[in-house]
PDB file of C-alpha atoms in Angstrom:
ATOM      1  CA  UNK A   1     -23.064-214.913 -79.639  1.00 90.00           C
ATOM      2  CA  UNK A   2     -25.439-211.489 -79.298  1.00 93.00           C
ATOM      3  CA  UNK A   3     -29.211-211.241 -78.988  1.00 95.00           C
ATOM      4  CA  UNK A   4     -30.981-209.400 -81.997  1.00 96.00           C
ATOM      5  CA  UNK A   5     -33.480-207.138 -79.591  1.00 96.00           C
ATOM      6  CA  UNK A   6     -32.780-204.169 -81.172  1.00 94.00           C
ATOM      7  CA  UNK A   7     -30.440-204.309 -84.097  1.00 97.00           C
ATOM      8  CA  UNK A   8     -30.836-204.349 -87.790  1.00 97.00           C
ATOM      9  CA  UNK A   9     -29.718-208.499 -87.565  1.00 98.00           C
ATOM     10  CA  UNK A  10     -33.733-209.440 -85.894  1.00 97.00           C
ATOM     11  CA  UNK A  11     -35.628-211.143 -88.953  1.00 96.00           C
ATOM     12  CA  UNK A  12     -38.038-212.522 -86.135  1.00 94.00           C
ATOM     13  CA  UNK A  13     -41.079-210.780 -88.201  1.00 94.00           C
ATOM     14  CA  UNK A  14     -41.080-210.082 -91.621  1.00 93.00           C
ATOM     15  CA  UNK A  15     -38.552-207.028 -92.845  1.00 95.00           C
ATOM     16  CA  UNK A  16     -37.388-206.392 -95.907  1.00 96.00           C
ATOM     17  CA  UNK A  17     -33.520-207.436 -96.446  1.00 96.00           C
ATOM     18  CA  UNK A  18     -32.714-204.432 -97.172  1.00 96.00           C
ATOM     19  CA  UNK A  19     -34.663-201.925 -94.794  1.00 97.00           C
ATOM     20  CA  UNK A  20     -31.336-201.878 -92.200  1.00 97.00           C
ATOM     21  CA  UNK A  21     -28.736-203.554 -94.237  1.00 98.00           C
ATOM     22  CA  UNK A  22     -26.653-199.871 -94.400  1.00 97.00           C
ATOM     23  CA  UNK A  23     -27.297-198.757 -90.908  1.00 96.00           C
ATOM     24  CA  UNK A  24     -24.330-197.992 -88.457  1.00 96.00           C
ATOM     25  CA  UNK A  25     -23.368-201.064 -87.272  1.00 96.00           C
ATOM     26  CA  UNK A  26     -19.974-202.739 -86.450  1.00 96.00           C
ATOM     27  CA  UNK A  27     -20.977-205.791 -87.679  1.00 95.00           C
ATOM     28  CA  UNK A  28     -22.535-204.785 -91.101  1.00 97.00           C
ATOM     29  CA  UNK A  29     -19.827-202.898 -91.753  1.00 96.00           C
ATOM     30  CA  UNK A  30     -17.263-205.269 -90.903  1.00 95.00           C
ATOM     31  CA  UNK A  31     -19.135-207.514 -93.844  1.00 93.00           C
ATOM     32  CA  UNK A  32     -20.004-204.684 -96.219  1.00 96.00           C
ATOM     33  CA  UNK A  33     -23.990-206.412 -95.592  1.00 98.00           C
ATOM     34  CA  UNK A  34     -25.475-209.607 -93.824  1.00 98.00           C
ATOM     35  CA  UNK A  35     -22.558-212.680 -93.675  1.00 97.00           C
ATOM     36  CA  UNK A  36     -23.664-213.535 -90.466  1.00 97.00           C
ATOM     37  CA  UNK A  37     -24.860-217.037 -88.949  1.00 97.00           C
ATOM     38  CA  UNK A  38     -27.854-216.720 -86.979  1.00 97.00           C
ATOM     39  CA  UNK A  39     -28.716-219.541 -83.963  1.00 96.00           C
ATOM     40  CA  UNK A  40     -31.613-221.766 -84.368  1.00 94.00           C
ATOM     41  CA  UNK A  41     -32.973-222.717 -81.427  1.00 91.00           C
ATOM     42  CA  UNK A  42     -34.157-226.110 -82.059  1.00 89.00           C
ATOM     43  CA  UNK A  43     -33.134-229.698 -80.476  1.00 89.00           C
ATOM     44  CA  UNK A  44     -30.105-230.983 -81.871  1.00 85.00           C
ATOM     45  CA  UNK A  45     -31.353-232.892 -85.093  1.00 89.00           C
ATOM     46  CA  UNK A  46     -34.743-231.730 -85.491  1.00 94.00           C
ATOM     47  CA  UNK A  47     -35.850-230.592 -88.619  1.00 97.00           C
ATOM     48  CA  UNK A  48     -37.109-227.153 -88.311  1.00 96.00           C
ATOM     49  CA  UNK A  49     -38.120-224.038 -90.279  1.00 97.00           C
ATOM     50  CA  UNK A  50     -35.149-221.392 -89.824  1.00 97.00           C
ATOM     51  CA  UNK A  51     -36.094-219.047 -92.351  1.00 97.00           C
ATOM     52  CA  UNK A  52     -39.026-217.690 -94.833  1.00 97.00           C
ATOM     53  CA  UNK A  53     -38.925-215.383 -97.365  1.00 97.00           C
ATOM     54  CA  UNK A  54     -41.234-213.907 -99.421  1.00 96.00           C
ATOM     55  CA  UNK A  55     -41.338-211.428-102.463  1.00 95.00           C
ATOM     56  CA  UNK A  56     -44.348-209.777-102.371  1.00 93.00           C
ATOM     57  CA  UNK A  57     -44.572-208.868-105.972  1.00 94.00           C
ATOM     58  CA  UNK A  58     -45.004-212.486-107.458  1.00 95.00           C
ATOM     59  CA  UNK A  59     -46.008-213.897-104.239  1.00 96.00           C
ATOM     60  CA  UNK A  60     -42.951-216.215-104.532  1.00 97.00           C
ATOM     61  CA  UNK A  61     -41.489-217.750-101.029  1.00 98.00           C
ATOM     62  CA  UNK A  62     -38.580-219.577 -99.966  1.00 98.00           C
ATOM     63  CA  UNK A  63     -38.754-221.530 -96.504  1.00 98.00           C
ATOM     64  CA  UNK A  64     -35.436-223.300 -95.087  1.00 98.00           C
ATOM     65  CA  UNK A  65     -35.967-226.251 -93.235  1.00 98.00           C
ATOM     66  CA  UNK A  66     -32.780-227.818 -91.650  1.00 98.00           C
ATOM     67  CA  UNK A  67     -31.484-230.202 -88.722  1.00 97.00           C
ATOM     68  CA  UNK A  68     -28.379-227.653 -88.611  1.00 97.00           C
ATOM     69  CA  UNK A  69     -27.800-225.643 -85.581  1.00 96.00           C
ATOM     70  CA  UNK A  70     -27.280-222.151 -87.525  1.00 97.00           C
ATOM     71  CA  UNK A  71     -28.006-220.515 -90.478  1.00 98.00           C
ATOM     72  CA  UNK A  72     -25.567-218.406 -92.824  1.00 98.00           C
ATOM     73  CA  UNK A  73     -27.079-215.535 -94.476  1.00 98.00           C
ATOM     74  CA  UNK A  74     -25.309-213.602 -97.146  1.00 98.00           C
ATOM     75  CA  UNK A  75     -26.303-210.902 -99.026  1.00 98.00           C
ATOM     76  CA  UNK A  76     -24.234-210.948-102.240  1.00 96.00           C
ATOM     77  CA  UNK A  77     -21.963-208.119-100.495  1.00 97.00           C
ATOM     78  CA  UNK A  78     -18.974-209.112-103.095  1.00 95.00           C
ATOM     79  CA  UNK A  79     -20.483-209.531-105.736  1.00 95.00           C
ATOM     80  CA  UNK A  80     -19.133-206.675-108.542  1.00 96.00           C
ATOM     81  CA  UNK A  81     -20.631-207.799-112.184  1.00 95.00           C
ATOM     82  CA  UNK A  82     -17.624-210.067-113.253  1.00 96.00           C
ATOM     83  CA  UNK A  83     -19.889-212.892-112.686  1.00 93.00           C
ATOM     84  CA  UNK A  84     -22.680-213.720-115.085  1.00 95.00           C
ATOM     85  CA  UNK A  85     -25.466-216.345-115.009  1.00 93.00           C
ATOM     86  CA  UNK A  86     -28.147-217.818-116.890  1.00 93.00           C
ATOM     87  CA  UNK A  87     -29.202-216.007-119.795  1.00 96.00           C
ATOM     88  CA  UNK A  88     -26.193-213.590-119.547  1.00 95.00           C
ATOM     89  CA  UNK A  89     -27.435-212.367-116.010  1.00 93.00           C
ATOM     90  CA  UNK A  90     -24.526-209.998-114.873  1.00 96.00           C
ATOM     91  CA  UNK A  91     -24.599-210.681-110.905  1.00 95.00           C
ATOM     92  CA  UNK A  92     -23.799-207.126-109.147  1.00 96.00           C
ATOM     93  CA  UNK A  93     -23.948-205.722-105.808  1.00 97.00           C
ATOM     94  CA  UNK A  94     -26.232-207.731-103.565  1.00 96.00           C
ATOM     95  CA  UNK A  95     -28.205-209.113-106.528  1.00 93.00           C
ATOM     96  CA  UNK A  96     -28.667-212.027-104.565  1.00 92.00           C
ATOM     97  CA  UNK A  97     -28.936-213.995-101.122  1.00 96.00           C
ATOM     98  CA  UNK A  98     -28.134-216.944 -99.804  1.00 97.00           C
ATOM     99  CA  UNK A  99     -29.357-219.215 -96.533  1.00 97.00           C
ATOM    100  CA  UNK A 100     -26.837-221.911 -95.603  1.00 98.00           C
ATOM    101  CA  UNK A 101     -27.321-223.868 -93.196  1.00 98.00           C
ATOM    102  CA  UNK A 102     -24.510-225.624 -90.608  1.00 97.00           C
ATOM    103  CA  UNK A 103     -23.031-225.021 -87.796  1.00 96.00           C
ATOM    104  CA  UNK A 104     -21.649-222.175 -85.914  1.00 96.00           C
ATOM    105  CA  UNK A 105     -17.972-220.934 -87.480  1.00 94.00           C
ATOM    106  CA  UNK A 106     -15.420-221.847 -85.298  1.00 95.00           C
ATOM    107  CA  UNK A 107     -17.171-224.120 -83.693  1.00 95.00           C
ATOM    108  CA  UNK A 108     -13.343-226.750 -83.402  1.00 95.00           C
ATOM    109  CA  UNK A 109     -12.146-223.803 -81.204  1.00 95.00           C
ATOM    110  CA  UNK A 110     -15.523-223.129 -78.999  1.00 96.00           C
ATOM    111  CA  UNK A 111     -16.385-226.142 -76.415  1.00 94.00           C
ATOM    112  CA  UNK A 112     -19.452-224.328 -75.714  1.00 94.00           C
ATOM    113  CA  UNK A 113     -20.825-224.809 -79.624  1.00 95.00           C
ATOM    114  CA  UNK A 114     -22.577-227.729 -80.780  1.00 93.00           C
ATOM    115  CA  UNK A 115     -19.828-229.957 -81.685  1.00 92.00           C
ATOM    116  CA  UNK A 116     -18.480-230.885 -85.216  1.00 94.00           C
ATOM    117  CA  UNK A 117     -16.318-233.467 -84.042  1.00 94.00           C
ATOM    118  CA  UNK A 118     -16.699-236.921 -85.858  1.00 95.00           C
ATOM    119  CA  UNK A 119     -14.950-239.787 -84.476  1.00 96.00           C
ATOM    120  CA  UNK A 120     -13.969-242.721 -86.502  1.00 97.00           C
ATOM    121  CA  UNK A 121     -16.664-245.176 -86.919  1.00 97.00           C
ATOM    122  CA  UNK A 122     -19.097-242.107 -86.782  1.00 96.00           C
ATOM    123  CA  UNK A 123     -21.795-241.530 -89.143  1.00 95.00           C
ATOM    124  CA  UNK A 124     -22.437-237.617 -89.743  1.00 94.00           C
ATOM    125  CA  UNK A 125     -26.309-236.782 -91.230  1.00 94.00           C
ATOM    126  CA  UNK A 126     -27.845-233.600 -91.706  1.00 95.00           C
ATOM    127  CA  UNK A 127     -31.134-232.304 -93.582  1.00 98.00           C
ATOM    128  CA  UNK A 128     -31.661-229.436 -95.888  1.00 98.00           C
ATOM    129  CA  UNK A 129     -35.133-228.618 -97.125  1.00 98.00           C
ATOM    130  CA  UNK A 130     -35.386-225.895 -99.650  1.00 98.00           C
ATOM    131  CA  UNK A 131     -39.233-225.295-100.175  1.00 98.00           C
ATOM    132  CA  UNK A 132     -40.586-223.290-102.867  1.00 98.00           C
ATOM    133  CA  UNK A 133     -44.044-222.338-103.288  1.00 98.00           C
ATOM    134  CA  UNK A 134     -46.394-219.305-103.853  1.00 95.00           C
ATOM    135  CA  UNK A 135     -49.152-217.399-101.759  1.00 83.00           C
TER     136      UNK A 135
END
């Protein structure tokens, strides 16, 4: 776990995803772009806005709203136009993104991580909110 003061991985006010993507870090480098989860402070099971995103052109936005503890957020760093989409869409080099939810990787290994243990009998609920709208 690292604080973001300072490096190209603080989204705490709007930035473009690509202003520092290719700057010299260890980290972006080490995932050819963003694969990185991010902590969200919240209390556990509270649903909570993690992440907005908007594209000025068409005014479109994206908010994330989730009970998870972190959010994933990938930046289409392997994608290599072998994949297309809808309406013949060829996907290439960090054509897309995605926010994911969940909790920290390796959290079975860390016993200071919010814990994905579920014991039998257990009931295991989480909530995803992907909100579209315009501005």
């Amino acid at each position: 776990l690292k604080p973001v003061d300072g490096t190209p991985f603080d989204f705490r006010r709007p930035t473009a995803i690509g202003a520092r993507i290719n700057q010299d870090d260890s980290q972006l480098k080490f995932g050819g772009g963003y694969d990185h989860n991010w902590v969200i402070k919240q209390k556990p099971g509270e649903l909570m806005l993690q992440a907005r995103v908007t594209e000025p052109t068409t005014g479109r936005v994206l908010e994330v709203l989730s009970t998870e503890p972190g959010l994933q957020f990938y930046t289409g760093n392997f994608l290599d136009g072998t994949i297309a989409g809808k309406g013949g869409w060829i996907y290439k080099f960090r054509n897309g993104f995605c926010m994911e939810p969940q909790h920290y990787p390796d959290s079975p290994n860390q016993p200071n991580f919010p814990s994905v243990v579920l014991q039998p009998g257990q009931t295991y609920r989480n909530t995803i909110v992907y909100r579209f709208s315009t501005h």
